PDB file of C-alpha atoms and ligand atoms in Angstrom:
ATOM      1  CA  MET A   1       6.656 -29.692  -8.691  1.00 76.00           C
ATOM      2  CA  ARG A   2       8.226 -26.312  -9.570  1.00 82.00           C
ATOM      3  CA  MET A   3       5.961 -23.258  -9.777  1.00 94.00           C
ATOM      4  CA  ALA A   4       6.613 -21.179 -12.921  1.00 96.00           C
ATOM      5  CA  ARG A   5       7.243 -17.468 -12.285  1.00 98.00           C
ATOM      6  CA  CYS A   6       4.335 -15.277 -13.380  1.00 98.00           C
ATOM      7  CA  VAL A   7       4.197 -11.453 -13.019  1.00 98.00           C
ATOM      8  CA  GLU A   8       0.750  -9.830 -12.925  1.00 97.00           C
ATOM      9  CA  PRO A   9      -0.392  -6.329 -11.909  1.00 97.00           C
ATOM     10  CA  GLU A  10      -1.004  -5.696  -8.207  1.00 97.00           C
ATOM     11  CA  TRP A  11      -4.025  -3.672  -7.069  1.00 97.00           C
ATOM     12  CA  LEU A  12      -2.114  -1.557  -4.555  1.00 96.00           C
ATOM     13  CA  ASP A  13       0.081  -0.195  -7.364  1.00 94.00           C
ATOM     14  CA  VAL A  14      -2.903   1.280  -9.207  1.00 94.00           C
ATOM     15  CA  LEU A  15      -5.191   2.374  -6.355  1.00 96.00           C
ATOM     16  CA  ASP A  16      -5.182   6.057  -5.450  1.00 95.00           C
ATOM     17  CA  PRO A  17      -3.090   6.382  -2.256  1.00 94.00           C
ATOM     18  CA  GLU A  18      -6.038   8.281  -0.713  1.00 94.00           C
ATOM     19  CA  ASP A  19      -8.427   5.356  -1.348  1.00 97.00           C
ATOM     20  CA  PRO A  20      -9.387   3.824   2.040  1.00 97.00           C
ATOM     21  CA  ARG A  21      -8.775   0.325   0.649  1.00 98.00           C
ATOM     22  CA  ALA A  22      -5.219   1.357  -0.258  1.00 97.00           C
ATOM     23  CA  SER A  23      -4.584   2.881   3.202  1.00 97.00           C
ATOM     24  CA  ARG A  24      -5.868  -0.283   4.826  1.00 97.00           C
ATOM     25  CA  ALA A  25      -3.695  -2.450   2.530  1.00 98.00           C
ATOM     26  CA  ARG A  26      -0.619  -0.394   3.510  1.00 97.00           C
ATOM     27  CA  ARG A  27      -1.368  -1.151   7.157  1.00 97.00           C
ATOM     28  CA  ASP A  28      -1.901  -4.833   6.263  1.00 97.00           C
ATOM     29  CA  LEU A  29       1.514  -4.780   4.600  1.00 97.00           C
ATOM     30  CA  GLN A  30       3.112  -3.854   7.910  1.00 97.00           C
ATOM     31  CA  ARG A  31       1.529  -6.953   9.447  1.00 97.00           C
ATOM     32  CA  VAL A  32       2.499  -9.131   6.488  1.00 97.00           C
ATOM     33  CA  ASN A  33       6.111  -7.955   6.851  1.00 98.00           C
ATOM     34  CA  LYS A  34       5.929  -8.860  10.524  1.00 97.00           C
ATOM     35  CA  VAL A  35       4.534 -12.344   9.840  1.00 96.00           C
ATOM     36  CA  MET A  36       7.191 -12.911   7.168  1.00 97.00           C
ATOM     37  CA  GLY A  37       9.889 -11.675   9.575  1.00 98.00           C
ATOM     38  CA  ASN A  38      11.404  -9.561   6.798  1.00 98.00           C
ATOM     39  CA  ALA A  39      12.914  -6.798   8.978  1.00 98.00           C
ATOM     40  CA  ALA A  40      14.735  -9.409  11.075  1.00 97.00           C
ATOM     41  CA  ILE A  41      15.803 -11.348   7.965  1.00 98.00           C
ATOM     42  CA  LEU A  42      17.212  -8.231   6.310  1.00 98.00           C
ATOM     43  CA  ALA A  43      18.849  -6.996   9.526  1.00 97.00           C
ATOM     44  CA  ARG A  44      20.629 -10.354   9.927  1.00 97.00           C
ATOM     45  CA  ALA A  45      21.833 -10.240   6.330  1.00 97.00           C
ATOM     46  CA  LEU A  46      23.089  -6.654   6.770  1.00 97.00           C
ATOM     47  CA  LEU A  47      24.789  -7.386  10.052  1.00 95.00           C
ATOM     48  CA  LYS A  48      26.684 -10.197   8.391  1.00 94.00           C
ATOM     49  CA  ALA A  49      27.590  -8.130   5.333  1.00 93.00           C
ATOM     50  CA  GLN A  50      28.276  -4.709   6.784  1.00 81.00           C
ATOM     51  CA  PRO A  51      29.200  -4.276  10.423  1.00 77.00           C
ATOM     52  CA  HIS A  52      29.628  -0.475   9.918  1.00 87.00           C
ATOM     53  CA  SER A  53      26.837   2.089   9.937  1.00 92.00           C
ATOM     54  CA  PRO A  54      25.944   3.139   6.357  1.00 95.00           C
ATOM     55  CA  ARG A  55      25.951   6.910   5.738  1.00 95.00           C
ATOM     56  CA  LEU A  56      23.584   6.757   2.776  1.00 96.00           C
ATOM     57  CA  ILE A  57      20.769   4.243   2.283  1.00 97.00           C
ATOM     58  CA  VAL A  58      18.475   4.101  -0.751  1.00 97.00           C
ATOM     59  CA  GLU A  59      15.301   2.048  -0.580  1.00 98.00           C
ATOM     60  CA  LEU A  60      13.603   1.197  -3.874  1.00 98.00           C
ATOM     61  CA  GLY A  61       9.813   0.730  -3.812  1.00 98.00           C
ATOM     62  CA  ALA A  62       9.838   1.947  -0.222  1.00 98.00           C
ATOM     63  CA  GLY A  63       6.094   2.391   0.269  1.00 97.00           C
ATOM     64  CA  ASP A  64       5.360   4.163   3.556  1.00 97.00           C
ATOM     65  CA  GLY A  65       8.948   3.754   4.836  1.00 98.00           C
ATOM     66  CA  THR A  66       7.921   1.782   7.924  1.00 98.00           C
ATOM     67  CA  PHE A  67       9.729  -1.346   6.794  1.00 98.00           C
ATOM     68  CA  LEU A  68      13.145   0.359   6.854  1.00 98.00           C
ATOM     69  CA  LEU A  69      12.208   2.009  10.142  1.00 98.00           C
ATOM     70  CA  ARG A  70      11.765  -1.477  11.665  1.00 98.00           C
ATOM     71  CA  VAL A  71      15.196  -2.407  10.305  1.00 97.00           C
ATOM     72  CA  VAL A  72      17.105   0.639  11.590  1.00 97.00           C
ATOM     73  CA  GLN A  73      15.377   0.315  14.985  1.00 96.00           C
ATOM     74  CA  ARG A  74      16.924  -3.110  15.508  1.00 94.00           C
ATOM     75  CA  PRO A  75      19.467  -2.735  18.323  1.00 90.00           C
ATOM     76  CA  THR A  76      21.770  -5.421  16.886  1.00 92.00           C
ATOM     77  CA  LEU A  77      22.677  -3.151  13.961  1.00 93.00           C
ATOM     78  CA  ARG A  78      23.937  -0.301  16.144  1.00 90.00           C
ATOM     79  CA  TRP A  79      23.640   2.193  13.297  1.00 93.00           C
ATOM     80  CA  HIS A  80      23.957   5.840  14.178  1.00 90.00           C
ATOM     81  CA  GLY A  81      22.112   7.713  11.488  1.00 95.00           C
ATOM     82  CA  GLY A  82      22.809   9.290   8.127  1.00 96.00           C
ATOM     83  CA  LYS A  83      20.713   9.942   5.051  1.00 96.00           C
ATOM     84  CA  ILE A  84      17.930   7.849   3.570  1.00 97.00           C
ATOM     85  CA  ILE A  85      16.423   8.273   0.104  1.00 97.00           C
ATOM     86  CA  PHE A  86      13.071   6.562  -0.371  1.00 97.00           C
ATOM     87  CA  VAL A  87      12.100   5.964  -4.000  1.00 97.00           C
ATOM     88  CA  ASP A  88       8.532   4.984  -4.830  1.00 97.00           C
ATOM     89  CA  ARG A  89       5.947   5.842  -7.474  1.00 96.00           C
ATOM     90  CA  GLN A  90       3.735   7.009  -4.593  1.00 95.00           C
ATOM     91  CA  SER A  91       5.012   9.520  -2.059  1.00 93.00           C
ATOM     92  CA  ILE A  92       3.397   8.248   1.133  1.00 95.00           C
ATOM     93  CA  VAL A  93       5.951   8.435   3.939  1.00 97.00           C
ATOM     94  CA  GLY A  94       3.968   9.889   6.842  1.00 96.00           C
ATOM     95  CA  LYS A  95       4.860  12.596   9.369  1.00 97.00           C
ATOM     96  CA  ASP A  96       5.195  10.156  12.277  1.00 98.00           C
ATOM     97  CA  THR A  97       7.507   7.877  10.309  1.00 98.00           C
ATOM     98  CA  ARG A  98       9.736  10.829   9.355  1.00 98.00           C
ATOM     99  CA  ALA A  99       9.824  11.935  12.996  1.00 98.00           C
ATOM    100  CA  ALA A 100      10.793   8.423  14.125  1.00 98.00           C
ATOM    101  CA  PHE A 101      13.695   8.385  11.641  1.00 98.00           C
ATOM    102  CA  SER A 102      14.764  11.854  12.690  1.00 98.00           C
ATOM    103  CA  ALA A 103      14.804  10.811  16.364  1.00 97.00           C
ATOM    104  CA  LEU A 104      17.269   8.068  15.394  1.00 96.00           C
ATOM    105  CA  GLY A 105      19.509  10.512  13.502  1.00 97.00           C
ATOM    106  CA  TRP A 106      18.334   9.807   9.953  1.00 98.00           C
ATOM    107  CA  ASP A 107      17.513  12.555   7.413  1.00 97.00           C
ATOM    108  CA  VAL A 108      14.805  11.374   5.034  1.00 98.00           C
ATOM    109  CA  ASP A 109      14.325  12.390   1.391  1.00 96.00           C
ATOM    110  CA  THR A 110      11.498  11.000  -0.710  1.00 97.00           C
ATOM    111  CA  VAL A 111      11.550  10.725  -4.478  1.00 97.00           C
ATOM    112  CA  GLU A 112       8.289  10.085  -6.300  1.00 97.00           C
ATOM    113  CA  ALA A 113       9.457   8.234  -9.392  1.00 97.00           C
ATOM    114  CA  ASP A 114       9.628   4.993 -11.251  1.00 97.00           C
ATOM    115  CA  ALA A 115      12.583   3.221  -9.616  1.00 97.00           C
ATOM    116  CA  VAL A 116      14.052   1.883 -12.877  1.00 96.00           C
ATOM    117  CA  THR A 117      14.076   5.331 -14.495  1.00 96.00           C
ATOM    118  CA  TRP A 118      15.329   7.028 -11.321  1.00 96.00           C
ATOM    119  CA  LEU A 119      18.196   4.556 -10.982  1.00 95.00           C
ATOM    120  CA  GLN A 120      19.252   5.033 -14.584  1.00 92.00           C
ATOM    121  CA  HIS A 121      19.605   8.771 -13.981  1.00 92.00           C
ATOM    122  CA  ALA A 122      20.893   8.622 -10.401  1.00 85.00           C
ATOM    123  CA  SER A 123      24.386   9.822  -9.614  1.00 78.00           C
ATOM    124  CA  PRO A 124      26.943   7.096 -10.406  1.00 73.00           C
ATOM    125  CA  GLY A 125      28.622   7.656  -6.989  1.00 77.00           C
ATOM    126  CA  PRO A 126      27.916   4.381  -5.191  1.00 85.00           C
ATOM    127  CA  VAL A 127      25.614   4.440  -2.166  1.00 94.00           C
ATOM    128  CA  ASP A 128      26.677   2.459   0.899  1.00 95.00           C
ATOM    129  CA  LEU A 129      23.488   0.428   0.966  1.00 97.00           C
ATOM    130  CA  MET A 130      20.570  -0.041  -1.395  1.00 97.00           C
ATOM    131  CA  ILE A 131      17.626  -2.157  -0.284  1.00 98.00           C
ATOM    132  CA  ALA A 132      14.352  -3.466  -1.663  1.00 98.00           C
ATOM    133  CA  ASN A 133      11.623  -5.251   0.254  1.00 98.00           C
ATOM    134  CA  LEU A 134       8.672  -6.930  -1.489  1.00 98.00           C
ATOM    135  CA  PHE A 135       9.525  -4.898  -4.576  1.00 98.00           C
ATOM    136  CA  LEU A 136      11.700  -6.747  -7.125  1.00 98.00           C
ATOM    137  CA  HIS A 137       8.954  -9.286  -7.776  1.00 98.00           C
ATOM    138  CA  HIS A 138       6.922  -6.554  -9.539  1.00 98.00           C
ATOM    139  CA  PHE A 139       9.203  -6.797 -12.569  1.00 98.00           C
ATOM    140  CA  GLN A 140       9.423  -9.004 -15.621  1.00 98.00           C
ATOM    141  CA  PRO A 141      12.937 -10.354 -16.281  1.00 97.00           C
ATOM    142  CA  GLN A 142      13.964  -7.648 -18.763  1.00 97.00           C
ATOM    143  CA  PRO A 143      13.240  -4.533 -16.641  1.00 97.00           C
ATOM    144  CA  LEU A 144      14.457  -6.426 -13.577  1.00 98.00           C
ATOM    145  CA  THR A 145      17.783  -7.088 -15.307  1.00 97.00           C
ATOM    146  CA  ALA A 146      18.022  -3.362 -16.138  1.00 96.00           C
ATOM    147  CA  LEU A 147      17.181  -2.432 -12.542  1.00 97.00           C
ATOM    148  CA  LEU A 148      19.764  -4.824 -11.081  1.00 98.00           C
ATOM    149  CA  SER A 149      22.373  -3.629 -13.522  1.00 96.00           C
ATOM    150  CA  SER A 150      21.863   0.020 -12.453  1.00 96.00           C
ATOM    151  CA  ALA A 151      21.821  -1.060  -8.807  1.00 96.00           C
ATOM    152  CA  ALA A 152      25.106  -2.951  -9.254  1.00 96.00           C
ATOM    153  CA  ALA A 153      26.752   0.132 -10.743  1.00 94.00           C
ATOM    154  CA  ARG A 154      25.542   2.376  -7.914  1.00 94.00           C
ATOM    155  CA  SER A 155      25.719   0.371  -4.703  1.00 95.00           C
ATOM    156  CA  ASN A 156      28.423  -1.062  -2.499  1.00 95.00           C
ATOM    157  CA  LEU A 157      25.878  -3.320  -0.865  1.00 96.00           C
ATOM    158  CA  PHE A 158      22.498  -4.304  -2.284  1.00 97.00           C
ATOM    159  CA  ALA A 159      20.072  -6.395  -0.241  1.00 98.00           C
ATOM    160  CA  ALA A 160      16.556  -7.522  -1.064  1.00 98.00           C
ATOM    161  CA  CYS A 161      13.908  -9.511   0.748  1.00 98.00           C
ATOM    162  CA  GLU A 162      11.202 -10.855  -1.551  1.00 98.00           C
ATOM    163  CA  PRO A 163       8.367 -13.358  -1.495  1.00 98.00           C
ATOM    164  CA  ARG A 164       9.575 -16.907  -1.936  1.00 98.00           C
ATOM    165  CA  ARG A 165       7.884 -18.680  -4.832  1.00 98.00           C
ATOM    166  CA  SER A 166       6.954 -21.831  -2.973  1.00 97.00           C
ATOM    167  CA  TYR A 167       3.833 -23.785  -2.080  1.00 97.00           C
ATOM    168  CA  ALA A 168       4.345 -22.944   1.620  1.00 97.00           C
ATOM    169  CA  ALA A 169       4.314 -19.223   0.796  1.00 97.00           C
ATOM    170  CA  LEU A 170       1.314 -19.663  -1.501  1.00 97.00           C
ATOM    171  CA  THR A 171      -0.576 -21.375   1.316  1.00 97.00           C
ATOM    172  CA  GLY A 172       0.379 -18.547   3.683  1.00 96.00           C
ATOM    173  CA  SER A 173      -0.833 -15.940   1.179  1.00 97.00           C
ATOM    174  CA  LEU A 174      -4.202 -17.714   0.895  1.00 97.00           C
ATOM    175  CA  LEU A 175      -4.622 -17.469   4.683  1.00 96.00           C
ATOM    176  CA  LEU A 176      -4.183 -13.692   5.016  1.00 96.00           C
ATOM    177  CA  GLY A 177      -7.919 -13.244   5.541  1.00 95.00           C
ATOM    178  CA  ALA A 178      -7.463 -15.021   8.878  1.00 95.00           C
ATOM    179  CA  ILE A 179      -5.357 -12.108  10.189  1.00 94.00           C
ATOM    180  CA  GLY A 180      -7.887  -9.583   8.913  1.00 95.00           C
ATOM    181  CA  CYS A 181      -6.205  -8.463   5.681  1.00 97.00           C
ATOM    182  CA  ASN A 182      -8.494  -6.796   3.132  1.00 97.00           C
ATOM    183  CA  ASP A 183      -9.331  -7.828  -0.437  1.00 98.00           C
ATOM    184  CA  VAL A 184      -6.449  -5.795  -1.918  1.00 98.00           C
ATOM    185  CA  SER A 185      -3.887  -7.437   0.362  1.00 98.00           C
ATOM    186  CA  ARG A 186      -5.306 -10.918  -0.195  1.00 98.00           C
ATOM    187  CA  HIS A 187      -5.255 -10.457  -3.977  1.00 98.00           C
ATOM    188  CA  ASP A 188      -1.748  -8.941  -4.088  1.00 98.00           C
ATOM    189  CA  ALA A 189      -0.265 -11.527  -1.732  1.00 98.00           C
ATOM    190  CA  VAL A 190      -1.133 -14.435  -4.039  1.00 98.00           C
ATOM    191  CA  ILE A 191       0.083 -12.501  -7.107  1.00 98.00           C
ATOM    192  CA  SER A 192       3.298 -11.630  -5.241  1.00 98.00           C
ATOM    193  CA  VAL A 193       4.116 -15.227  -4.345  1.00 98.00           C
ATOM    194  CA  ARG A 194       3.612 -16.340  -7.949  1.00 98.00           C
ATOM    195  CA  ALA A 195       5.945 -13.522  -9.042  1.00 98.00           C
ATOM    196  CA  GLY A 196       8.418 -14.276  -6.261  1.00 98.00           C
ATOM    197  CA  PHE A 197      11.809 -15.934  -6.503  1.00 98.00           C
ATOM    198  CA  ALA A 198      13.477 -19.271  -5.869  1.00 98.00           C
ATOM    199  CA  ASP A 199      16.894 -20.877  -6.253  1.00 97.00           C
ATOM    200  CA  GLN A 200      19.533 -18.434  -7.624  1.00 98.00           C
ATOM    201  CA  GLU A 201      17.162 -16.511  -9.906  1.00 98.00           C
ATOM    202  CA  LEU A 202      18.217 -13.016  -8.805  1.00 98.00           C
ATOM    203  CA  SER A 203      21.908 -13.909  -8.915  1.00 98.00           C
ATOM    204  CA  ALA A 204      21.408 -15.049 -12.503  1.00 98.00           C
ATOM    205  CA  LEU A 205      20.061 -11.588 -13.442  1.00 98.00           C
ATOM    206  CA  TRP A 206      22.765  -9.622 -11.563  1.00 98.00           C
ATOM    207  CA  PRO A 207      25.449  -8.437 -14.038  1.00 97.00           C
ATOM    208  CA  ALA A 208      28.175 -11.062 -14.258  1.00 93.00           C
ATOM    209  CA  SER A 209      30.825  -8.351 -14.750  1.00 92.00           C
ATOM    210  CA  SER A 210      30.102  -6.631 -11.418  1.00 92.00           C
ATOM    211  CA  ARG A 211      32.574  -6.952  -8.567  1.00 89.00           C
ATOM    212  CA  HIS A 212      30.017  -8.101  -6.018  1.00 95.00           C
ATOM    213  CA  ARG A 213      29.982 -11.250  -3.948  1.00 96.00           C
ATOM    214  CA  LEU A 214      26.484 -12.763  -4.169  1.00 98.00           C
ATOM    215  CA  GLU A 215      24.394 -14.686  -1.670  1.00 98.00           C
ATOM    216  CA  GLU A 216      20.843 -15.860  -2.302  1.00 98.00           C
ATOM    217  CA  TYR A 217      18.837 -18.088  -0.021  1.00 98.00           C
ATOM    218  CA  ALA A 218      15.468 -19.065   1.376  1.00 98.00           C
ATOM    219  CA  ALA A 219      14.775 -17.175   4.613  1.00 98.00           C
ATOM    220  CA  GLY A 220      12.090 -17.861   7.199  1.00 97.00           C
ATOM    221  CA  LEU A 221       8.983 -19.646   5.980  1.00 96.00           C
ATOM    222  CA  PHE A 222       7.954 -17.330   3.165  1.00 98.00           C
ATOM    223  CA  SER A 223      10.884 -15.127   2.146  1.00 98.00           C
ATOM    224  CA  HIS A 224      13.759 -15.121  -0.306  1.00 98.00           C
ATOM    225  CA  CYS A 225      16.849 -13.053   0.459  1.00 98.00           C
ATOM    226  CA  PHE A 226      19.450 -11.719  -1.995  1.00 98.00           C
ATOM    227  CA  VAL A 227      22.640  -9.896  -1.007  1.00 98.00           C
ATOM    228  CA  ALA A 228      25.276  -8.462  -3.347  1.00 97.00           C
ATOM    229  CA  GLN A 229      28.349  -6.991  -1.696  1.00 96.00           C
ATOM    230  CA  ARG A 230      31.052  -5.168  -3.642  1.00 94.00           C
ATOM    231  CA  THR A 231      34.356  -6.847  -2.893  1.00 92.00           C
ATOM    232  CA  HIS A 232      36.205  -3.485  -2.677  1.00 83.00           C
ATOM    233  CA  ALA A 233      33.779  -0.751  -1.631  1.00 79.00           C
ATOM    234  CA  ARG A 234      33.982   2.477  -3.700  1.00 76.00           C
ATOM    235  CA  HIS A 235      33.176   5.848  -2.179  1.00 73.00           C
ATOM    236  CA  ALA A 236      31.549   8.836  -3.862  1.00 67.00           C
TER     237      ALA A 236
HETATM  238  C1  SAM B   1       4.419  -4.397  -1.910  1.00 65.18           C
HETATM  239  S1  SAM B   1       4.795  -2.719  -1.738  1.00 65.18           S
HETATM  240  C2  SAM B   1       6.202  -2.785  -0.635  1.00 65.18           C
HETATM  241  C3  SAM B   1       6.445  -1.484   0.057  1.00 65.18           C
HETATM  242  C4  SAM B   1       7.573  -1.522   1.100  1.00 65.18           C
HETATM  243  N1  SAM B   1       8.821  -1.926   0.520  1.00 65.18           N
HETATM  244  C5  SAM B   1       7.187  -2.401   2.259  1.00 65.18           C
HETATM  245  O1  SAM B   1       7.775  -3.468   2.441  1.00 65.18           O
HETATM  246  O2  SAM B   1       6.278  -2.005   2.998  1.00 65.18           O
HETATM  247  C6  SAM B   1       5.545  -2.339  -3.295  1.00 65.18           C
HETATM  248  C7  SAM B   1       5.852  -0.863  -3.495  1.00 65.18           C
HETATM  249  O3  SAM B   1       6.464  -0.667  -4.757  1.00 65.18           O
HETATM  250  C8  SAM B   1       5.975   0.513  -5.345  1.00 65.18           C
HETATM  251  N2  SAM B   1       6.217   0.380  -6.792  1.00 65.18           N
HETATM  252  C9  SAM B   1       5.701  -0.509  -7.659  1.00 65.18           C
HETATM  253  N3  SAM B   1       6.250  -0.382  -8.872  1.00 65.18           N
HETATM  254  C10 SAM B   1       7.154   0.644  -8.778  1.00 65.18           C
HETATM  255  C11 SAM B   1       8.089   1.233  -9.681  1.00 65.18           C
HETATM  256  N4  SAM B   1       8.180   0.824 -10.951  1.00 65.18           N
HETATM  257  N5  SAM B   1       8.880   2.226  -9.232  1.00 65.18           N
HETATM  258  C12 SAM B   1       8.795   2.656  -7.937  1.00 65.18           C
HETATM  259  N6  SAM B   1       7.952   2.130  -7.040  1.00 65.18           N
HETATM  260  C13 SAM B   1       7.129   1.131  -7.446  1.00 65.18           C
HETATM  261  C14 SAM B   1       4.524   0.574  -4.944  1.00 65.18           C
HETATM  262  O4  SAM B   1       4.026   1.901  -4.966  1.00 65.18           O
HETATM  263  C15 SAM B   1       4.618   0.016  -3.514  1.00 65.18           C
HETATM  264  O5  SAM B   1       4.781   1.050  -2.561  1.00 65.18           O
END
């Protein structure tokens, strides 16, 4: 039986970043990403799509930035640095994370903003790579369509790794207590799976007029991957 998509507010989005429950949930998120295998899933998708090192990466809903750090640290990518812009409503990229990026040759900028609004006003010059991890599922179809439309206009390659809306993922989300995740993480995980994606749902919202080749597929046990690659890359 198919699970209907349902978007509800997540606790982490409204908690003060200084709240100890929020800090703990951010650390839980690193473990959840590990269990889901999202850094490896995204790295594989990027390796297939873009063998060259991107000079500019934008991450939407980047959180503490550690997810992208795990991606750029993967030796298979052989990327050699550039600029990263993290966009999130909360500016929480820590000193150690910035230092780890810097050691790998990446300059980090953070923008504290609503990603939809920021994208609408961002420079139209396309970025080499725009990514989102556990982020797109926050949106109802209408703002998500607007977000994807702005992303299509501004990126040569867009890749997202999201919760898969499946009973296997729902079961996994109900078991997060077993790996020590707190109440915020346990609540948001279930909400996230119900708001996640299946089939070709993201492709259907991507603007039909864009010149991107689309791929959308189930990845690992709990994830859903979407990749849109411009057929002829434009440069700013
Ligand atoms: C589930 S967390 C994922 C964080 C990060 N991508 C990761 O994998 O660790 C979702 C992030 O989206 C951010 N967020 C939610 N709605 C947003 C919006 N409209 N604009 C920008 N950031 C938003 C939250 O602050 C949070 O950091």
